[in-house]
Coordinates of C-alpha atoms and ligand atoms in Angstrom, one line a residue:
M51 CA 17.9 -10.1 20.7
S52 CA 20.8 -12.4 21.8
A53 CA 24.2 -10.6 21.8
K54 CA 27.4 -12.1 20.3
N55 CA 30.2 -10.4 18.3
A56 CA 31.5 -10.3 14.7
T57 CA 35.1 -9.4 14.4
I58 CA 36.3 -7.6 11.3
T59 CA 39.8 -6.7 10.5
V60 CA 40.4 -3.2 9.1
G61 CA 44.0 -2.7 8.2
N62 CA 45.9 -3.9 11.3
K63 CA 43.0 -3.3 13.6
N64 CA 40.4 -5.9 14.7
V65 CA 37.0 -4.4 15.4
D66 CA 34.3 -6.3 17.4
L67 CA 30.7 -5.5 16.3
P68 CA 27.7 -6.8 18.2
M69 CA 25.5 -9.4 16.4
Y70 CA 21.8 -9.9 17.1
D71 CA 19.5 -12.8 16.2
G72 CA 15.9 -12.2 15.3
T73 CA 13.2 -14.7 16.2
V74 CA 13.6 -15.9 12.7
G75 CA 15.6 -14.9 9.6
P76 CA 19.2 -13.7 9.1
T77 CA 21.3 -12.5 12.1
V78 CA 22.4 -8.9 11.8
I79 CA 25.7 -7.2 12.5
D80 CA 25.3 -3.8 14.3
I81 CA 27.7 -1.5 12.5
G82 CA 26.5 1.6 14.4
K83 CA 30.0 2.1 15.9
L84 CA 32.0 1.2 12.7
L85 CA 32.7 4.8 11.8
A86 CA 33.9 5.7 15.3
Q87 CA 36.1 2.7 15.5
T88 CA 37.5 2.6 11.9
G89 CA 36.7 5.9 10.3
M90 CA 34.9 3.9 7.6
F91 CA 31.4 3.5 6.3
T92 CA 29.8 0.3 4.9
F93 CA 28.6 0.6 1.3
D94 CA 25.4 -1.1 0.1
P95 CA 23.5 0.9 -2.6
G96 CA 20.0 -0.6 -2.9
F97 CA 20.4 -2.1 0.6
L98 CA 20.8 -5.7 -0.6
S99 CA 22.5 -6.7 2.6
T100 CA 21.2 -4.0 5.0
A101 CA 18.5 -4.2 7.7
S102 CA 17.3 -0.7 8.2
C103 CA 15.3 -1.3 11.4
E104 CA 14.0 -3.9 13.8
S105 CA 10.4 -4.8 13.2
K106 CA 7.7 -7.2 14.5
I107 CA 5.2 -6.7 11.8
T108 CA 5.9 -8.7 8.7
Y109 CA 8.4 -11.5 7.9
I110 CA 9.4 -12.7 4.4
D111 CA 11.4 -15.8 3.7
G112 CA 12.3 -15.2 0.1
D113 CA 13.9 -18.6 -0.5
E114 CA 10.8 -20.5 0.8
G115 CA 8.2 -18.1 -0.5
I116 CA 6.8 -17.4 2.9
L117 CA 5.0 -14.2 4.0
L118 CA 3.9 -13.8 7.6
H119 CA 1.9 -10.9 9.1
R120 CA 2.5 -10.9 12.9
G121 CA 3.3 -14.6 12.4
Y122 CA 0.2 -15.5 10.5
P123 CA 0.8 -16.9 6.9
I124 CA -0.7 -14.7 4.2
E125 CA -2.5 -17.8 2.7
Q126 CA -4.5 -18.2 6.0
L127 CA -5.3 -14.5 6.3
A128 CA -6.5 -14.3 2.7
E129 CA -8.5 -17.5 3.0
H130 CA -10.2 -16.9 6.4
G131 CA -10.1 -13.3 7.3
D132 CA -11.1 -9.9 5.7
Y133 CA -9.0 -6.8 5.0
L134 CA -10.0 -4.9 8.1
E135 CA -9.1 -7.9 10.3
T136 CA -5.6 -7.8 8.6
C137 CA -5.5 -4.0 9.3
Y138 CA -6.2 -4.6 13.0
L139 CA -3.6 -7.4 13.1
L140 CA -0.9 -5.2 11.5
L141 CA -1.7 -2.2 13.7
Y142 CA -2.1 -3.9 17.1
G143 CA -0.2 -7.2 16.7
E144 CA -3.0 -9.7 17.5
L145 CA -6.1 -10.9 15.6
P146 CA -9.2 -9.0 17.0
T147 CA -11.8 -10.6 19.2
K148 CA -15.4 -10.4 17.9
T149 CA -16.0 -7.2 19.9
Q150 CA -12.7 -5.6 18.9
K151 CA -13.4 -6.4 15.2
A152 CA -16.9 -4.9 15.4
D153 CA -15.5 -1.7 17.1
F154 CA -12.7 -1.4 14.6
D155 CA -15.1 -1.9 11.6
Y156 CA -17.5 0.7 13.1
R157 CA -14.7 3.3 13.6
I158 CA -13.2 2.8 10.1
T159 CA -16.7 2.8 8.4
R160 CA -17.5 6.2 10.1
H161 CA -14.3 7.9 8.9
T162 CA -14.8 7.2 5.2
M163 CA -16.1 10.6 4.2
I164 CA -13.5 13.3 3.4
H165 CA -13.8 17.0 4.2
E166 CA -16.3 18.4 1.6
Q167 CA -13.9 21.2 0.8
M168 CA -11.4 18.5 -0.6
A169 CA -13.8 17.9 -3.5
Q170 CA -12.8 21.4 -4.8
F171 CA -9.1 20.2 -4.5
Y172 CA -9.8 17.6 -7.2
R173 CA -11.2 20.2 -9.6
G174 CA -7.8 21.9 -9.8
F175 CA -6.5 18.9 -11.7
R176 CA -6.9 18.2 -15.5
R177 CA -9.5 15.5 -16.1
D178 CA -6.9 13.4 -17.8
A179 CA -4.4 13.6 -14.9
H180 CA -3.1 10.2 -13.9
P181 CA -5.1 9.1 -10.9
M182 CA -1.9 8.5 -9.0
A183 CA -0.9 12.1 -9.5
V184 CA -4.2 13.1 -8.0
V185 CA -4.0 10.7 -5.1
V186 CA -0.4 11.8 -4.2
G187 CA -1.7 15.4 -4.1
C188 CA -4.9 14.7 -2.2
V189 CA -3.2 12.5 0.4
G190 CA -0.6 15.2 1.0
A191 CA -3.4 17.8 1.3
L192 CA -5.1 15.8 4.1
S193 CA -2.7 17.5 6.6
A194 CA -4.3 20.8 5.5
F195 CA -7.8 19.5 6.4
Y196 CA -7.1 17.3 9.4
H197 CA -4.6 19.4 11.3
D198 CA -6.1 18.1 14.6
S199 CA -4.3 14.7 14.1
T200 CA -0.8 15.8 13.0
D201 CA 0.9 15.8 16.4
I202 CA 3.0 12.6 16.1
N203 CA 3.9 12.8 19.8
D204 CA 0.3 12.4 20.9
P205 CA -0.8 8.7 20.8
H206 CA -4.4 9.7 20.5
Q207 CA -3.7 11.9 17.4
R208 CA -1.5 9.1 15.9
M209 CA -4.4 6.7 16.3
V210 CA -7.0 9.2 14.8
A211 CA -4.7 9.9 11.8
S212 CA -4.2 6.1 11.3
M213 CA -8.0 5.5 11.3
R214 CA -8.6 8.5 9.0
L215 CA -6.0 7.3 6.5
I216 CA -7.2 3.7 6.3
A217 CA -10.8 4.8 6.1
K218 CA -10.4 7.7 3.6
M219 CA -8.0 6.2 1.1
P220 CA -10.7 4.2 -0.8
T221 CA -12.8 7.4 -1.0
I222 CA -9.9 9.4 -2.2
A223 CA -9.0 6.7 -4.7
A224 CA -12.6 6.3 -6.0
M225 CA -13.0 10.1 -6.3
A226 CA -9.8 10.2 -8.4
Y227 CA -11.3 7.6 -10.7
K228 CA -14.7 9.4 -11.0
Y229 CA -13.0 12.7 -11.7
N230 CA -10.8 11.1 -14.4
I231 CA -13.9 9.7 -16.2
G232 CA -16.0 12.8 -15.7
Q233 CA -18.6 11.2 -13.5
P234 CA -20.0 12.6 -10.2
F235 CA -18.4 11.6 -7.0
V236 CA -20.2 8.8 -5.1
Y237 CA -20.3 9.1 -1.3
P238 CA -19.5 6.1 0.9
K239 CA -22.3 4.1 2.5
N240 CA -22.1 2.9 6.0
D241 CA -24.1 -0.3 5.4
L242 CA -21.4 -1.6 3.0
D243 CA -18.1 -3.3 4.0
Y244 CA -14.8 -1.9 3.0
A245 CA -14.4 -3.5 -0.5
A246 CA -18.0 -3.3 -1.4
N247 CA -18.0 0.4 -0.5
F248 CA -15.0 0.9 -2.8
L249 CA -16.6 -0.9 -5.7
R250 CA -19.8 1.2 -5.3
M251 CA -17.9 4.5 -5.0
C252 CA -16.1 3.6 -8.3
F253 CA -18.9 2.1 -10.4
A254 CA -22.2 3.4 -9.1
V255 CA -23.9 6.2 -11.1
P256 CA -26.8 8.4 -9.8
C257 CA -29.1 7.2 -12.5
E258 CA -29.6 3.7 -11.1
E259 CA -29.2 1.5 -8.1
Y260 CA -25.8 -0.2 -7.9
K261 CA -25.8 -3.8 -6.8
V262 CA -22.5 -5.0 -5.4
N263 CA -21.4 -8.4 -6.7
P264 CA -20.5 -10.3 -3.5
V265 CA -18.0 -12.5 -5.4
L266 CA -16.2 -9.5 -6.8
A267 CA -16.3 -7.7 -3.4
R268 CA -14.8 -10.7 -1.7
A269 CA -12.1 -11.0 -4.4
L270 CA -11.2 -7.3 -4.1
D271 CA -11.1 -7.6 -0.3
R272 CA -8.6 -10.5 -0.7
I273 CA -6.6 -8.4 -3.2
F274 CA -6.4 -5.7 -0.5
I275 CA -5.2 -8.3 2.0
L276 CA -2.5 -9.4 -0.4
H277 CA -1.2 -5.9 -0.8
A278 CA -1.5 -4.8 2.9
D279 CA 2.2 -4.9 4.0
H280 CA 5.5 -6.3 2.8
E281 CA 8.4 -5.6 5.2
Q282 CA 10.8 -2.8 4.4
N283 CA 10.1 -2.4 0.6
A284 CA 10.9 0.9 -1.1
S285 CA 7.7 2.8 -0.3
T286 CA 7.6 1.6 3.3
S287 CA 11.3 2.6 3.7
T288 CA 10.3 6.0 2.3
V289 CA 7.5 6.4 4.8
R290 CA 9.9 5.4 7.6
L291 CA 12.5 7.9 6.5
A292 CA 10.0 10.7 6.1
G293 CA 8.5 9.8 9.5
S294 CA 11.9 9.8 11.2
T295 CA 12.1 13.6 10.5
G296 CA 8.9 14.1 12.5
A297 CA 6.8 14.9 9.5
N298 CA 3.1 14.5 10.0
P299 CA 1.5 11.1 9.0
F300 CA -0.4 12.4 6.0
A301 CA 2.8 13.8 4.5
C302 CA 4.6 10.5 5.2
I303 CA 1.9 8.4 3.5
A304 CA 1.9 10.8 0.5
A305 CA 5.7 10.1 0.2
G306 CA 4.9 6.4 0.3
V307 CA 2.3 6.8 -2.5
A308 CA 4.8 8.7 -4.6
A309 CA 7.5 6.0 -4.1
L310 CA 5.0 3.2 -4.9
W311 CA 4.2 4.7 -8.2
G312 CA 7.6 3.7 -9.8
P313 CA 7.4 0.9 -12.4
A314 CA 9.9 -1.2 -10.6
H315 CA 7.6 -1.2 -7.5
G316 CA 3.9 -0.7 -7.3
G317 CA 3.6 0.8 -10.7
A318 CA 4.5 -2.6 -12.1
N319 CA 0.9 -3.8 -12.1
E320 CA -0.1 -1.1 -14.6
I321 CA 3.0 -1.6 -16.8
C322 CA 2.6 -5.4 -16.6
L323 CA -0.9 -5.3 -18.1
R324 CA 0.3 -3.0 -20.8
M325 CA 3.1 -5.4 -21.6
L326 CA 0.6 -8.4 -21.8
M327 CA -1.6 -6.3 -24.1
E328 CA 1.5 -5.4 -26.2
I329 CA 2.5 -9.1 -26.4
G330 CA -1.1 -9.8 -27.5
T331 CA -0.9 -13.4 -28.5
P332 CA 1.2 -16.4 -27.2
D333 CA 3.1 -16.7 -30.4
R334 CA 4.8 -13.3 -29.7
I335 CA 6.1 -14.4 -26.3
P336 CA 9.5 -15.6 -27.5
H337 CA 10.3 -12.2 -28.9
F338 CA 9.6 -10.5 -25.6
I339 CA 11.5 -13.2 -23.6
A340 CA 14.5 -12.5 -25.9
R341 CA 14.1 -8.8 -25.2
A342 CA 14.0 -9.4 -21.4
K343 CA 17.2 -11.4 -21.7
D344 CA 19.0 -8.8 -23.9
K345 CA 21.4 -6.7 -21.8
N346 CA 21.2 -4.0 -24.4
D347 CA 17.4 -3.8 -24.1
P348 CA 16.0 -2.0 -21.1
F349 CA 12.8 -4.1 -21.4
R350 CA 12.1 -6.3 -18.4
L351 CA 9.3 -8.9 -17.9
M352 CA 7.0 -6.8 -15.7
G353 CA 5.4 -8.8 -12.9
F354 CA 8.5 -11.0 -12.7
G355 CA 11.4 -11.0 -10.3
H356 CA 11.7 -9.7 -6.8
R357 CA 14.4 -8.4 -4.5
V358 CA 13.5 -10.8 -1.7
Y359 CA 11.5 -13.7 -3.2
K360 CA 13.8 -16.2 -5.0
N361 CA 10.9 -18.5 -5.1
F362 CA 7.2 -18.0 -5.9
D363 CA 5.7 -14.9 -4.4
P364 CA 3.0 -16.5 -2.2
R365 CA 0.7 -13.6 -3.1
A366 CA 1.1 -14.4 -6.8
K367 CA -0.4 -17.9 -6.3
I368 CA -3.4 -16.5 -4.4
M369 CA -3.8 -13.7 -7.0
Q370 CA -3.8 -16.3 -9.8
K371 CA -6.5 -18.3 -8.1
T372 CA -8.5 -15.0 -7.5
C373 CA -8.0 -14.1 -11.1
H374 CA -9.6 -17.4 -12.3
E375 CA -12.5 -16.9 -9.8
V376 CA -13.2 -13.4 -11.0
L377 CA -13.1 -14.4 -14.7
A378 CA -15.4 -17.3 -14.0
E379 CA -17.9 -15.1 -12.1
L380 CA -17.9 -12.6 -14.9
G381 CA -18.4 -15.4 -17.5
I382 CA -15.1 -14.5 -19.2
K383 CA -14.2 -17.9 -20.7
D384 CA -11.0 -17.3 -22.6
D385 CA -9.4 -14.0 -21.7
P386 CA -6.5 -13.6 -24.2
L387 CA -4.5 -11.7 -21.6
L388 CA -4.8 -14.6 -19.2
D389 CA -3.8 -17.0 -22.0
V390 CA -0.7 -14.9 -22.7
A391 CA 0.1 -14.5 -18.9
M392 CA -0.1 -18.2 -18.2
E393 CA 1.9 -19.2 -21.3
L394 CA 4.5 -16.5 -20.5
E395 CA 4.8 -17.9 -16.9
R396 CA 5.1 -21.4 -18.3
I397 CA 7.9 -20.5 -20.8
A398 CA 9.8 -18.2 -18.4
L399 CA 9.8 -20.8 -15.6
H400 CA 11.5 -23.3 -18.0
D401 CA 14.0 -20.8 -19.3
E402 CA 17.6 -21.0 -18.0
Y403 CA 17.9 -17.2 -17.8
F404 CA 14.9 -16.9 -15.4
I405 CA 15.7 -20.1 -13.5
E406 CA 19.4 -19.1 -12.9
R407 CA 18.3 -15.7 -11.6
K408 CA 15.4 -17.2 -9.6
L409 CA 12.8 -14.9 -11.3
Y410 CA 9.3 -15.9 -10.5
P411 CA 5.9 -14.1 -11.0
N412 CA 5.3 -11.6 -8.2
V413 CA 2.2 -10.0 -6.8
D414 CA 1.8 -7.7 -9.8
F415 CA 1.7 -10.5 -12.5
Y416 CA -1.9 -11.5 -12.2
S417 CA -3.4 -8.5 -10.4
G418 CA -3.8 -6.4 -13.6
I419 CA -5.8 -9.1 -15.4
T420 CA -8.1 -9.4 -12.4
L421 CA -8.6 -5.7 -11.9
K422 CA -9.2 -5.1 -15.6
A423 CA -11.8 -7.8 -15.7
M424 CA -13.5 -6.1 -12.6
G425 CA -13.8 -2.9 -14.7
F426 CA -10.8 -0.9 -13.4
P427 CA -8.7 1.0 -16.0
T428 CA -5.0 0.3 -15.9
T429 CA -4.3 3.8 -14.5
M430 CA -6.2 2.8 -11.3
F431 CA -4.1 -0.4 -10.6
T432 CA -1.4 1.3 -8.6
V433 CA -4.0 3.5 -6.9
L434 CA -5.6 0.3 -5.5
F435 CA -2.2 -0.9 -4.4
A436 CA -1.6 2.3 -2.6
A437 CA -5.1 2.2 -0.9
A438 CA -4.4 -1.4 0.3
R439 CA -0.8 -0.7 1.4
T440 CA -1.8 2.4 3.5
V441 CA -2.3 0.2 6.5
G442 CA 1.2 -1.3 6.1
W443 CA 2.8 2.1 5.8
I444 CA 0.9 3.3 8.9
A445 CA 1.7 0.2 11.0
Q446 CA 5.4 0.5 10.1
W447 CA 5.3 4.3 10.7
K448 CA 3.6 3.7 14.1
E449 CA 6.2 1.1 15.1
M450 CA 9.0 3.5 14.2
I451 CA 7.5 6.4 16.1
E452 CA 6.9 4.2 19.2
D453 CA 10.5 2.9 19.1
P454 CA 12.4 4.6 22.0
N455 CA 15.7 4.2 20.0
Q456 CA 14.3 5.9 16.9
K457 CA 16.4 8.7 15.4
I458 CA 16.4 10.6 12.1
G459 CA 17.5 8.5 9.2
R460 CA 20.6 10.1 7.6
P461 CA 22.7 7.8 5.4
R462 CA 26.3 8.8 4.4
Q463 CA 28.0 8.2 1.0
L464 CA 31.1 7.1 -0.9
Y465 CA 32.2 10.5 -2.3
T466 CA 34.0 10.3 -5.7
G467 CA 33.5 13.9 -6.8
Q468 CA 36.0 16.8 -7.0
T469 CA 38.1 17.6 -4.0
S470 CA 38.3 21.3 -2.8
R471 CA 39.3 23.8 -5.6
D472 CA 39.1 27.6 -5.9
Y473 CA 36.4 29.6 -7.7
A474 CA 37.6 30.8 -11.1
P475 CA 36.1 34.1 -12.4
I476 CA 34.0 33.6 -15.5
G477 CA 36.6 35.4 -17.7
K478 CA 39.2 32.9 -16.7
R479 CA 37.3 29.6 -17.4
Ligands
SDX171 C1 6.7 -5.0 -5.9 O1 10.1 -4.9 -2.3 C2 8.9 -5.4 -2.3 O2 8.5 -6.1 -1.4 C3 8.0 -4.9 -3.4 C4 6.6 -5.5 -3.5 C5 5.8 -5.0 -2.3 O3 4.8 -5.7 -2.0 O4 6.0 -3.9 -1.7 O5 6.7 -6.9 -3.5 C6 5.8 -5.0 -4.7 O6 7.3 -3.9 -6.2 C7 6.9 -6.2 -6.7 C8 8.0 -6.1 -7.8 C9 7.2 -5.4 -9.0 N1 8.2 -5.0 -10.1 C10 8.3 -5.7 -11.3 O7 7.6 -6.6 -11.5 C11 9.2 -5.0 -12.3 C12 10.0 -6.1 -12.9 N2 11.0 -6.7 -11.9 C13 12.3 -6.1 -11.9 O8 12.4 -4.8 -12.2 C14 13.1 -6.6 -10.7 O9 12.9 -8.0 -10.6 C15 12.9 -6.0 -9.3 C16 13.0 -4.5 -9.4 C17 11.5 -6.4 -8.8 C18 13.9 -6.5 -8.4 O10 15.1 -6.1 -8.8 P1 16.5 -6.4 -8.1 O11 16.3 -7.2 -6.9 O12 17.3 -5.2 -7.9 O13 17.2 -7.4 -9.1 P2 18.2 -7.0 -10.2 O14 17.6 -5.9 -11.0 O15 19.5 -6.9 -9.6 O16 18.1 -8.3 -11.2 C19 18.9 -9.4 -11.0 C20 19.1 -10.0 -12.3 C21 19.6 -9.0 -13.4 O17 20.2 -9.8 -14.4 P3 21.9 -9.8 -14.3 O18 22.4 -8.4 -14.3 O19 22.2 -10.6 -13.1 O20 22.3 -10.6 -15.6 O21 17.8 -10.5 -12.8 C22 17.4 -9.7 -14.0 C23 18.3 -8.5 -14.0 O22 18.5 -8.0 -15.3 N3 16.0 -9.4 -13.8 C24 15.1 -9.4 -14.8 C25 13.9 -9.1 -14.2 N4 14.1 -8.9 -12.9 C26 15.4 -9.0 -12.7 N5 15.3 -9.7 -16.1 C27 14.1 -9.6 -16.9 N6 12.9 -9.3 -16.4 C28 12.8 -9.1 -15.1 N7 11.6 -8.8 -14.6

């Protein structure tokens, strides 16, 4: 990081604050000494202008619609690689050699089973519990079953916990689905790759052989790649903050799953599909566009807009292509939801309100249509997002833990509450 200074004037005092350039992207002003030098805090609710950490994992250029993982464009990773290759890249910083990839695949594949006792854990939930509620609980419970990989100061245990989480998330997710629909759990099979294994664990039944559709497996693997990591988004920031306290990795990832569930974040894919179903037909789009623009109406066009992208989300373009591939493979000629989505996108991208605010489709806009066509219920959409994002959370958590300058995250506040006052006995209030 190259050092230069920013000078700010606070009252009659000039304060020099160091500035650092990244390899690409905005320069930062280090305000670490601002309180000591001025007695003041900065104030940035929602962190619109705040870099919370230094990272080498993922870079987003929101204006250009660019997403790089360790420097590789998402388009190239999605086109040429597979999800476990992207996992390796995010974790270790380089694309694996053939030997490294084979070893990584082998290790992940042989960690996909969960402790048999965990199956009992599922049975404590109501059958109609939202799968995300089950997954949050089960991921948090992993620290009760895998206590031998909770010491965050032991690099070996950190690696084991990372492998376990990446390997077991699809199994946990599939079991949440099976439990929800009242079907028996399906064990992973070591002769299937990551996405194919997940499809089989979700859709196989004991009564007959399940044949994985390779086109759908490839599409799902690509969807996992698109969701793998995304810089310091809300759930990743949650994982980093939880990790900064020294909490074990399973607890930190459970916190990430919980944060992802929100409709403004990973929960948007489920809500977006429900919105498309509510719109129903293209002729009803203008009514919903008007609602999205109405300041008095809390309705937002789900799957649209992004804190960072002020251009197309590159993942949305790949997701749209994947959506068409999946529908074609399944022989779904005219999916009314896709018709509504494409017409909604066309109208919104020509509407001044959306143009002015640079609101474009994001990764969640087409994912729901694709996943629904593949047979997943809407309640499983965010669960799939969480399974795919686990590697990003882990890679960011690992980077934070290995940062020698890491300290517990503890923001301050602008206090506008009551100043000190004396207790009044209840008879005198
Ligand atoms: C994900 O951070 C990440 O990287 C997230 C993610 C990842 O991979 O981790 O990319 C995954 O979460 C994608 C986003 C999924 N969420 C949705 O699709 C929900 C709908 N989108 C919005 O809620 C919103 O766009 C956010 C939450 C995504 C971003 O909100 P911001 O950056 O805080 O923007 P804002 O709320 O300040 O909006 C700016 C303006 C406002 O209008 P004005 O007050 O200026 O008049 O744009 C409007 C907003 O009302 N606006 C929308 C809108 N999104 C923003 N208006 C209608 N519909 C929308 N979707």
